[in-house]
CSV table of C-alpha atoms in Angstrom, one decimal:
chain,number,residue,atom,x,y,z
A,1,UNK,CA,0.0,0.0,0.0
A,2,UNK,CA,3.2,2.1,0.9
A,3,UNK,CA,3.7,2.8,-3.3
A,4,UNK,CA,0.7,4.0,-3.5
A,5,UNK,CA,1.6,7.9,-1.9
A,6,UNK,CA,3.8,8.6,-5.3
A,7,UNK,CA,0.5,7.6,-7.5
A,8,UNK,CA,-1.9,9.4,-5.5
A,9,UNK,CA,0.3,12.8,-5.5
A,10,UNK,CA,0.9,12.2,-8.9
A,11,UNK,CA,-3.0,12.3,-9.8
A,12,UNK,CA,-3.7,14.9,-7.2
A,13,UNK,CA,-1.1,17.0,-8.8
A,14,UNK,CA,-1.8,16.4,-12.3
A,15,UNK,CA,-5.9,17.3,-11.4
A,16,UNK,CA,-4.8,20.5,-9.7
A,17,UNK,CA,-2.4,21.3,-12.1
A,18,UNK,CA,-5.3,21.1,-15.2
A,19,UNK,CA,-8.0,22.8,-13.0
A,20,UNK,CA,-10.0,19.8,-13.1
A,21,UNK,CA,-10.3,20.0,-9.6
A,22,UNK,CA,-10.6,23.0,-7.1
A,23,UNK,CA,-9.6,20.9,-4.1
A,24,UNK,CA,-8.4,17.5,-3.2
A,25,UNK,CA,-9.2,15.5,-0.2
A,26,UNK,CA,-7.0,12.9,0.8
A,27,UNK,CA,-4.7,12.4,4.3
A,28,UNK,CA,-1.7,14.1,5.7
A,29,UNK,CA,0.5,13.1,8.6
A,30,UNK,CA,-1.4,13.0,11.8
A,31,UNK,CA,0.4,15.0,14.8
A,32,UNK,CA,0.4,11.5,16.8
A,33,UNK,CA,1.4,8.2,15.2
A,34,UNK,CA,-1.6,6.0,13.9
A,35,UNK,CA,-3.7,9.1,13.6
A,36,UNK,CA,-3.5,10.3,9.9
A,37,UNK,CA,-5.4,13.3,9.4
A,38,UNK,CA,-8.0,14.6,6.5
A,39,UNK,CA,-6.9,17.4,4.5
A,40,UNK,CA,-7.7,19.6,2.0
A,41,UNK,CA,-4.8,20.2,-0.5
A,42,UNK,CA,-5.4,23.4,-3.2
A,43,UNK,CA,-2.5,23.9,-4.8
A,44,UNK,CA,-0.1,21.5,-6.7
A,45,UNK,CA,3.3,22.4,-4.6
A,46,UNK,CA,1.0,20.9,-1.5
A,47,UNK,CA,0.5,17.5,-3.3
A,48,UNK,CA,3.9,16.2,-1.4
A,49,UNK,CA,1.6,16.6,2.1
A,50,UNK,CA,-0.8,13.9,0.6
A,51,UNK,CA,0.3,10.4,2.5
A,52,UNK,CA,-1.2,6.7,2.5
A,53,UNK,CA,-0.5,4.4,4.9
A,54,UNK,CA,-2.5,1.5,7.0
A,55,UNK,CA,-3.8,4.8,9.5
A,56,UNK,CA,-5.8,6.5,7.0
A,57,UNK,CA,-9.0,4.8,8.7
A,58,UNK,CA,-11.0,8.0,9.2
A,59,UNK,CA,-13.9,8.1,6.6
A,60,UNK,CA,-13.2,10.9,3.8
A,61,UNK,CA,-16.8,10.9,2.7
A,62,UNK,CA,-17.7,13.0,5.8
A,63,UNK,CA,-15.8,16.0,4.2
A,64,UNK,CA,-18.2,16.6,0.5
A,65,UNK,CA,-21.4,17.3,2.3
A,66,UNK,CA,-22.8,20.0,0.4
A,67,UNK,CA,-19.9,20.9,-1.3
A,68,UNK,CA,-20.1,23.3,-4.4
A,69,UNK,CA,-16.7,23.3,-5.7
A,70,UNK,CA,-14.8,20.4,-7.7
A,71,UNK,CA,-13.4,18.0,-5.8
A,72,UNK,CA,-10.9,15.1,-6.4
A,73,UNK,CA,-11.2,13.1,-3.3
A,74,UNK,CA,-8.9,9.9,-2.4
A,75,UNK,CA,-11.3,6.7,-1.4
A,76,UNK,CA,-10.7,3.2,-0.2
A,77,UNK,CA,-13.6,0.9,-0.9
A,78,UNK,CA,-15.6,2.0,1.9
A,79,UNK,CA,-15.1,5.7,1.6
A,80,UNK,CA,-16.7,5.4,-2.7
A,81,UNK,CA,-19.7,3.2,-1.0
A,82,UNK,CA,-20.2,6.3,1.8
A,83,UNK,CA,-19.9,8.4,-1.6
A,84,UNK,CA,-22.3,6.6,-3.7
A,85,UNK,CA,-24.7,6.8,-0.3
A,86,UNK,CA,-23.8,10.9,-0.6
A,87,UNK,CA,-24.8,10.8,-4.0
A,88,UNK,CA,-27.8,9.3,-3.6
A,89,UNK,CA,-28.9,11.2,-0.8
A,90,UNK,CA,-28.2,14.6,-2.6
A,91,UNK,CA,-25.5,16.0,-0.9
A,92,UNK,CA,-23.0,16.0,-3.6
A,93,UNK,CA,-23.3,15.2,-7.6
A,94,UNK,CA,-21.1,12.4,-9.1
A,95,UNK,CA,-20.0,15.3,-12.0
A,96,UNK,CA,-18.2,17.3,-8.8
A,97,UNK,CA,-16.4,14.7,-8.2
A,98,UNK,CA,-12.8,12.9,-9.3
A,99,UNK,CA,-12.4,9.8,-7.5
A,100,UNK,CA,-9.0,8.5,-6.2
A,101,UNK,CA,-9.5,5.0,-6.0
A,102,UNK,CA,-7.5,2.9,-3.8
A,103,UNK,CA,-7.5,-1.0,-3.4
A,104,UNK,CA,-7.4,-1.1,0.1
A,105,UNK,CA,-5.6,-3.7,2.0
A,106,UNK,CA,-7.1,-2.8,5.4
A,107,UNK,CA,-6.4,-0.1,8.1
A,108,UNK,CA,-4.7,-1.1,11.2
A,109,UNK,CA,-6.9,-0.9,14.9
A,110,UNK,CA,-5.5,1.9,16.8
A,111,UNK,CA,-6.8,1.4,20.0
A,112,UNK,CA,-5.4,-2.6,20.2
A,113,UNK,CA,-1.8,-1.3,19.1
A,114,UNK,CA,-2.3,1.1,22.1
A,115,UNK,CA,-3.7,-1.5,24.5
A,116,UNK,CA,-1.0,-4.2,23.4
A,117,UNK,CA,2.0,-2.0,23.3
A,118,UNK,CA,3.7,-1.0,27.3
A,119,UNK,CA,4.5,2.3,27.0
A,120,UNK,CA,3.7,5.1,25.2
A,121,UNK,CA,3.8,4.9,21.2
A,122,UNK,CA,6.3,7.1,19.6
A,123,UNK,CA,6.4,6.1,16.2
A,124,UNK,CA,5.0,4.0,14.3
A,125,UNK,CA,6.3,2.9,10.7
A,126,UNK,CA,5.6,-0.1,8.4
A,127,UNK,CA,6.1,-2.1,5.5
A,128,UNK,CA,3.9,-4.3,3.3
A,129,UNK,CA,3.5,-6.6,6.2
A,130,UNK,CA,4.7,-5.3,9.4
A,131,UNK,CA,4.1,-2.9,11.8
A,132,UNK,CA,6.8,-1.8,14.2
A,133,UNK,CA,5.7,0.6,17.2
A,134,UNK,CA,8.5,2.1,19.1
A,135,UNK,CA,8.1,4.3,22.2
A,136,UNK,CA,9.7,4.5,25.6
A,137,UNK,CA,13.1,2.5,24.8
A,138,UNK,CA,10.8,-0.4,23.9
A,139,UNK,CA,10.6,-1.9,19.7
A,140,UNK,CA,7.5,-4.4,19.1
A,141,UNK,CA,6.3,-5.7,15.9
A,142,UNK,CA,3.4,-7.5,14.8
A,143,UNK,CA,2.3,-8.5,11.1
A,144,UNK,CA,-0.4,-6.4,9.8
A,145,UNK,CA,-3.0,-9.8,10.2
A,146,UNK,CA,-2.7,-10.0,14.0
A,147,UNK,CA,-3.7,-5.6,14.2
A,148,UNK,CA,-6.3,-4.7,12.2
A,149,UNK,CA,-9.5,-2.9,12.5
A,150,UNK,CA,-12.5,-5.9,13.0
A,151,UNK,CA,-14.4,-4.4,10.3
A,152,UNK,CA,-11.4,-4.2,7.8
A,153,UNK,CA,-10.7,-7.8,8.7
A,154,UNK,CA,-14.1,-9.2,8.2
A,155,UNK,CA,-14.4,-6.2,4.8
A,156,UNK,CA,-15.8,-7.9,1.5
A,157,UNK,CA,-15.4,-4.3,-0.7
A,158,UNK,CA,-12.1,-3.5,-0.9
A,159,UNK,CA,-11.8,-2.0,-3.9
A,160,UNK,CA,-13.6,1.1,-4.5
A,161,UNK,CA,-16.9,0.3,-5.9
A,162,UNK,CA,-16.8,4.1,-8.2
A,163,UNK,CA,-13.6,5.9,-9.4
A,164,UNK,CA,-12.1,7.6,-11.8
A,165,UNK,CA,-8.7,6.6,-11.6
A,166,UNK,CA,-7.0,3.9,-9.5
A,167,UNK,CA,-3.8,4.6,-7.7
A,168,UNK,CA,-3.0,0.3,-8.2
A,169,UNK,CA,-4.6,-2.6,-9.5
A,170,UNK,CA,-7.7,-3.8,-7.7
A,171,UNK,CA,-7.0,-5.9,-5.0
A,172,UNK,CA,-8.3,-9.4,-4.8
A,173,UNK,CA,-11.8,-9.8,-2.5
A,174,UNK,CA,-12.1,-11.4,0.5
A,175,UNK,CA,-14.6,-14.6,0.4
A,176,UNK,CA,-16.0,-16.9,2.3
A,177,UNK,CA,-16.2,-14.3,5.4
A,178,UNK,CA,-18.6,-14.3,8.4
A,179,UNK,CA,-19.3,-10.9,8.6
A,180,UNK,CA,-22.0,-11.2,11.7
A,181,UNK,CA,-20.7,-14.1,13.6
A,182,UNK,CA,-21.0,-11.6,16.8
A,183,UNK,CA,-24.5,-10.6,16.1
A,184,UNK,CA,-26.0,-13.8,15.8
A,185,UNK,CA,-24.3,-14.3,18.8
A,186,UNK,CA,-25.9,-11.7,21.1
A,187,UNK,CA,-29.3,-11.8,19.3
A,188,UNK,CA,-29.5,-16.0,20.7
A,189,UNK,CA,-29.0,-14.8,24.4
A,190,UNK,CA,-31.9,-14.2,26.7
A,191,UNK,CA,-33.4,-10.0,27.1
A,192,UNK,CA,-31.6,-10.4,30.4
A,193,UNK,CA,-28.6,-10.7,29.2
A,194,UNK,CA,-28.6,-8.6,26.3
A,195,UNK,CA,-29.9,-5.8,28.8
A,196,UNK,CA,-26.3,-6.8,30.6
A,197,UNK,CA,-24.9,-7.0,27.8
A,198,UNK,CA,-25.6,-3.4,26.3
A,199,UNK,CA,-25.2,-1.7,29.7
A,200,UNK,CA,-21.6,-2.9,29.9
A,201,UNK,CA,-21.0,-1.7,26.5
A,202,UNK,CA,-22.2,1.5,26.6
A,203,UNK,CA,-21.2,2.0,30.5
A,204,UNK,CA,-18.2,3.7,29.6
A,205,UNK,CA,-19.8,6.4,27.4
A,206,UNK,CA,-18.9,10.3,27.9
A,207,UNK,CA,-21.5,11.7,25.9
A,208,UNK,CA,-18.8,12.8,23.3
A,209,UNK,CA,-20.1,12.3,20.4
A,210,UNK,CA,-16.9,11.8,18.2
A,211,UNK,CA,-18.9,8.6,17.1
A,212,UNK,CA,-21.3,11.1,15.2
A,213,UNK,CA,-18.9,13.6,14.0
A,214,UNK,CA,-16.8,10.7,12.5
A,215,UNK,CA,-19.7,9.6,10.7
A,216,UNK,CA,-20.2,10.5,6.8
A,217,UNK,CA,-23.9,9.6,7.4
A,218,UNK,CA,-24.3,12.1,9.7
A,219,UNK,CA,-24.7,15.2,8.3
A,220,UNK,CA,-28.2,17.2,10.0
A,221,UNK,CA,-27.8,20.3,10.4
A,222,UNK,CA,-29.0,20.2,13.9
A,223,UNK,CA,-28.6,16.5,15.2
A,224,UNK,CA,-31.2,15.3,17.7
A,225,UNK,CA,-28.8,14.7,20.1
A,226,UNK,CA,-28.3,19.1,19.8
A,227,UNK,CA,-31.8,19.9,19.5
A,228,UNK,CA,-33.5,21.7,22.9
A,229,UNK,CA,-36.5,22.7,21.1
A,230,UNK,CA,-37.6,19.7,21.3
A,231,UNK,CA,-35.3,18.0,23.3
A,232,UNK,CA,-35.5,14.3,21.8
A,233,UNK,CA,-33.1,12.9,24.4
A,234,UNK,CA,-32.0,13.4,27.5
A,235,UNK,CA,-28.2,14.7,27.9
A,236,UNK,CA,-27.0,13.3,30.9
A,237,UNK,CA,-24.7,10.5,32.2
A,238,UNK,CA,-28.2,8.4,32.9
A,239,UNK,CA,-27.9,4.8,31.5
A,240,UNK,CA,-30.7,5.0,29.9
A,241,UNK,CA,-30.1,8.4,28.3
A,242,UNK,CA,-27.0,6.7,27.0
A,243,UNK,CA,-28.8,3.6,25.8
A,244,UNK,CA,-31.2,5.6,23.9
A,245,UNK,CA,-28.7,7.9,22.1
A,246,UNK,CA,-26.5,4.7,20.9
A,247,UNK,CA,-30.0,3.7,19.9
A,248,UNK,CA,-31.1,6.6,18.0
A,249,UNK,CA,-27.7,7.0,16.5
A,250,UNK,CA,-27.2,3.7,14.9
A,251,UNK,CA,-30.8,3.9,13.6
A,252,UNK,CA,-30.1,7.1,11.9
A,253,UNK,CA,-27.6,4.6,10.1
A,254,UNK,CA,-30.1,2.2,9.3
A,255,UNK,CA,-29.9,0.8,5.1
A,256,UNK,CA,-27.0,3.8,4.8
A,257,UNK,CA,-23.9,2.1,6.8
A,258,UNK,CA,-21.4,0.6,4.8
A,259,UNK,CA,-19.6,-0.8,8.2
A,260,UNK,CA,-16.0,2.0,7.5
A,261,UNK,CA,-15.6,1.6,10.7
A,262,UNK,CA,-15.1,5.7,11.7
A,263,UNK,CA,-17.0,5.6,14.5
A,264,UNK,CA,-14.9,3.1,16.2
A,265,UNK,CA,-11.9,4.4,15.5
A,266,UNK,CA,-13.5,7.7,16.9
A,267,UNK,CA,-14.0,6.6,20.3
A,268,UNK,CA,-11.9,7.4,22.5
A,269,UNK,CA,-13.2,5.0,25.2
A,270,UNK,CA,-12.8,2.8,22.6
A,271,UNK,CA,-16.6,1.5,22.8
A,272,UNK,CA,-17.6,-1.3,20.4
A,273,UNK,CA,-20.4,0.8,18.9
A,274,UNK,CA,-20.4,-1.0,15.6
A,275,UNK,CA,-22.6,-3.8,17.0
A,276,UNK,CA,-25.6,-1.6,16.8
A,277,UNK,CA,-25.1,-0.7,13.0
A,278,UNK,CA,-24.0,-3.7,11.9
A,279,UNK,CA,-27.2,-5.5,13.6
A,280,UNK,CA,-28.9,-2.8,10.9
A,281,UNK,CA,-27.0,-3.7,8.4
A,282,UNK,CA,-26.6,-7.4,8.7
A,283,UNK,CA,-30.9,-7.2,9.2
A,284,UNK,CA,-30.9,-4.7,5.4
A,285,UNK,CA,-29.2,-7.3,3.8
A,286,UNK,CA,-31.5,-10.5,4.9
A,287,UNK,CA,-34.9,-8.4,4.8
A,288,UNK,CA,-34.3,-6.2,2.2
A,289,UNK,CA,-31.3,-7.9,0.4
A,290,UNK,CA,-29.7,-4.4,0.6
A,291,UNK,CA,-25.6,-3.8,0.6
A,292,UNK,CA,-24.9,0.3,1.1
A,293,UNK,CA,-23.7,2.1,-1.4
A,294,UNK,CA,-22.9,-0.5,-4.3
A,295,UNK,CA,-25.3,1.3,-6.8
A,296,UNK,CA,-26.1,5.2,-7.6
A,297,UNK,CA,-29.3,4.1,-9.1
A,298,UNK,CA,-30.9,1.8,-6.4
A,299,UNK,CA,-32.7,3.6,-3.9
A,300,UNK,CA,-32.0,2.3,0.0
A,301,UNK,CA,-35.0,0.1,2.1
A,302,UNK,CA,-36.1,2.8,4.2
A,303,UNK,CA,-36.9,5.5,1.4
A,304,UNK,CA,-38.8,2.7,-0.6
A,305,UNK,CA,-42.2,1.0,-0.5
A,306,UNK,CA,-42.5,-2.6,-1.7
A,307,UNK,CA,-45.5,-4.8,-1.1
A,308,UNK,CA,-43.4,-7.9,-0.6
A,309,UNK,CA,-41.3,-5.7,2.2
A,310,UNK,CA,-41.5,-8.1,5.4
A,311,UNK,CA,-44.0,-7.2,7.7
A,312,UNK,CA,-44.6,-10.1,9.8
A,313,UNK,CA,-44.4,-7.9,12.8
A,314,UNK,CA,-47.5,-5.8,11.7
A,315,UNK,CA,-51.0,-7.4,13.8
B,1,UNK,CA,-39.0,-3.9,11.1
B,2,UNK,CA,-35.2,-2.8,12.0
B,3,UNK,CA,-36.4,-0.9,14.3
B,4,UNK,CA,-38.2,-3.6,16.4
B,5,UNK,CA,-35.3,-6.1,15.7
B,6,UNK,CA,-33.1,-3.7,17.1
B,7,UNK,CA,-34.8,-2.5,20.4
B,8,UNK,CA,-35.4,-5.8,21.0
B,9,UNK,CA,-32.1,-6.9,20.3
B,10,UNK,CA,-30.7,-4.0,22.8
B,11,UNK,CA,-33.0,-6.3,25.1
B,12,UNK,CA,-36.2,-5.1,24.9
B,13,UNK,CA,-38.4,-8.5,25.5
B,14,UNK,CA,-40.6,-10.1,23.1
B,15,UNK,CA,-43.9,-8.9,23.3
B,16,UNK,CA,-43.8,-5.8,24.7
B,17,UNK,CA,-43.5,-3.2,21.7
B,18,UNK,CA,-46.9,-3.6,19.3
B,19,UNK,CA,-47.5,-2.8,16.0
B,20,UNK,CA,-50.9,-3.0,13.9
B,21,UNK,CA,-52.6,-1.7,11.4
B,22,UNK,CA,-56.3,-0.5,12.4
B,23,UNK,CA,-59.1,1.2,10.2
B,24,UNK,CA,-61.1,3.7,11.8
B,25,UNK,CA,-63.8,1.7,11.1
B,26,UNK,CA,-62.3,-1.5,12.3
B,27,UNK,CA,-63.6,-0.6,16.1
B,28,UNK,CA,-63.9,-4.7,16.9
B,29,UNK,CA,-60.0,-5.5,15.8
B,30,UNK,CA,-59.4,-1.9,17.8
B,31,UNK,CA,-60.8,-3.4,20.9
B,32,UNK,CA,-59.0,-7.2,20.0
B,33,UNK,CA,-55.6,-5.6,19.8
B,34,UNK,CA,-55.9,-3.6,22.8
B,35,UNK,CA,-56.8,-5.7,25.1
B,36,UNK,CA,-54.3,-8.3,23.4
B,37,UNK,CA,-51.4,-5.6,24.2
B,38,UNK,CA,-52.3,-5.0,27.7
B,39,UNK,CA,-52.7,-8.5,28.3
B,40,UNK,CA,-48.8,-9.6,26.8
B,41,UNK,CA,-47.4,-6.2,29.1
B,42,UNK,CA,-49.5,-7.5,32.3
B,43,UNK,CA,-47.8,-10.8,32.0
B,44,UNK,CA,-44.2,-9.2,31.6
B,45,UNK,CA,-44.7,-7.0,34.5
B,46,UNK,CA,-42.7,-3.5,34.7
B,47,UNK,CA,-40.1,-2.6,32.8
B,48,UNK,CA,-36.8,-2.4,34.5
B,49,UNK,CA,-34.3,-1.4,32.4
B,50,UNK,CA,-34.8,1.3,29.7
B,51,UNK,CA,-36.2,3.7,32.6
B,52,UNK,CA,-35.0,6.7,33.5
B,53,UNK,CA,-34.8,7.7,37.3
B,54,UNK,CA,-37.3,10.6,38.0
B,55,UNK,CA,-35.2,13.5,38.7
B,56,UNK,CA,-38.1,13.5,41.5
B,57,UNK,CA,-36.3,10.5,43.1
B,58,UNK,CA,-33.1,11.6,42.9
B,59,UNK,CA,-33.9,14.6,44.8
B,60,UNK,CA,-35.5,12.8,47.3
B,61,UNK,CA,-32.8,10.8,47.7
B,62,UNK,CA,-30.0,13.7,47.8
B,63,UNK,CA,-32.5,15.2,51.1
B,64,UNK,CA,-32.6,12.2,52.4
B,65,UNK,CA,-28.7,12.1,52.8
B,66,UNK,CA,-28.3,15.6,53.7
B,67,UNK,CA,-31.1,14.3,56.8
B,68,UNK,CA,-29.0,11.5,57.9
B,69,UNK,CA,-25.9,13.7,58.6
């Protein structure tokens, strides 16, 4: 993935360069190791800021929402699905936009490197396989396998699903993956225990909210979460009030995730919030046969009407 | 749908969130599904989790501390 930087400044400069684009989005160098950062590069001497590495996990998508000018954006498989979701939902057109495509090999889980590694991390650098962290004296390695995100591990789009140009041939698929193993396991224990369950989960919760602003999908002017006139839920440390933001939050996600991941990597309690969206998601594809963001022409379950849509649940 | 799937699997039990589909002029299904939904919550009992603490209570609770001292 390493050999992709040269191709991606290459394209970013020769689009800024031509005036095909007014901006491109892609990642610089985060101030902390495993934190790359979105930027927003203008002119063609800047290209050289433009990086790619396995921390570029944050979700680009989040950064066209209602943009006017022409936009060259870099995209991993996940970010062109959260693109052709933007599309579809009108908050950017497809003739705005010059897609960077990148066969993506997966991003690596900051917050296991920082729970596995002893001291603090100083640098992190890698190659096509390995990830060395160094920090405090101390030199660990792991193979890029044993560290990455759950959702990149378990990710059947890779490749960017819309593009313009590709910074390297398409990678090959994974198949054969269980993408839900750990929903089907929590929807076969008892109410009880899911009750248990959830309120361990979400216990360590600080109301931050980074979970939402990492989120492409979320995009409301004034979120409900915001809102005091009316004040749709309540704001304080209460469990429930906790439980039924989480709720409402992955809900808002419902037929429109495409599992990237961002909200995870968000957290900075490093809460496990993607089992409520990919419940959603895991329930779109078995109901409504529905993968996010794999068409600009199909229209998602929840802003269509079908007779045959299930409705055993309906007395 | 997703929604009931996924209150319920946040642990809401079986049976206690309803949905039907009643004409105004359907007053006998009305009265069917109502007493059908009290009946499946009566047999549950009160909810525990999901509820909020009355700010009420918490009050209460915060004079009865300052009492004891």
């Amino acid at each position: 993935m390493l050999t992709y930087i040269d191709k991606i400044r290459q394209i970013a400069e020769g689009f800024l360069k031509e005036g095909t684009v007014d901006m491109v989005i892609g990642f610089r160098r985060g101030t902390l190791p495993l934190m790359n950062e979105p930027c927003l590069i203008k002119r063609p001497e800047d290209v050289k800021k433009l990086v790619w590495d396995s921390n570029c996990g944050i979700n680009l998508a989040n950064y066209l929402t209602n943009r006017k000018e022409k936009i060259g954006i870099v995209a991993k498989g996940c970010d062109s699905r959260n693109i052709v979701n933007h599309i579809i939902e009108n908050k950017i057109k497809r003739e705005q936009l010059f897609i960077i495509g990148v066969p993506c090999k997966g991003m690596i889980d900051r917050h296991a490197i920082e729970a596995l590694f002893p001291s603090e991390i100083e640098e992190v650098v890698e190659d096509e396989s390995r990830i060395v962290v160094t920090g405090g004296g101390v030199e660990q390695i792991w193979s890029k396998a044993e560290v990455l995100q759950e959702n990149c591990t378990i990710c059947i789009h890779r490749n960017p699903v819309v593009y313009d140009e590709l910074v390297a041939d398409l990678v090959v698929e994974q198949k054969d993956v269980d993408r839900y193993e750990d929903i089907r396991r929590i929807e076969g224990i008892s109410p009880e225990e899911k009750r248990d369950y959830f309120n361990d989960l979400l216990s360590s919760c600080i109301r931050c909210y980074a979970c939402r602003n990492a989120c492409p999908l979320c995009y409301c002017p004034t979120c409900f979460v915001d809102a005091s006139r009316p004040q749709w839920v309540g704001k304080s440390q209460d469990p429930t009030d906790i439980e039924t933001f989480h709720f409402l939050r992955a809900f808002h996600c419902a037929g429109r995730c495409t599992d990237c991941g961002a909200c995870e990597r968000a957290c900075p309690m490093g809460i496990k919030v993607r089992v409520l969206t990919k419940k959603l998601e895991k329930d779109c594809l078995e109901l409504f046969d529905w993968e996010t963001g794999m068409d600009v022409e199909k229209r998602a379950p929840l802003r269509t009407y079908s007779p045959d849509d299930p409705d055993d649940m309906i007395r | 749908m997703l929604f009931k799937n996924l209150i319920e699997y946040m642990g809401l039990e079986p049976g206690r969130l309803h949905f039907s589909w009643i004409s105004s002029a359907e007053s006998t299904k009305f009265v069917e599904v109502v007493n059908e939904v009290t009946s499946a919550i009566k047999a549950l009992g009160p909810r525990k989790s999901m509820v909020k603490t009355p700010l009420t209570d918490i009050k209460d609770k915060a004079t009865e501390h300052v009492d004891i001292h």
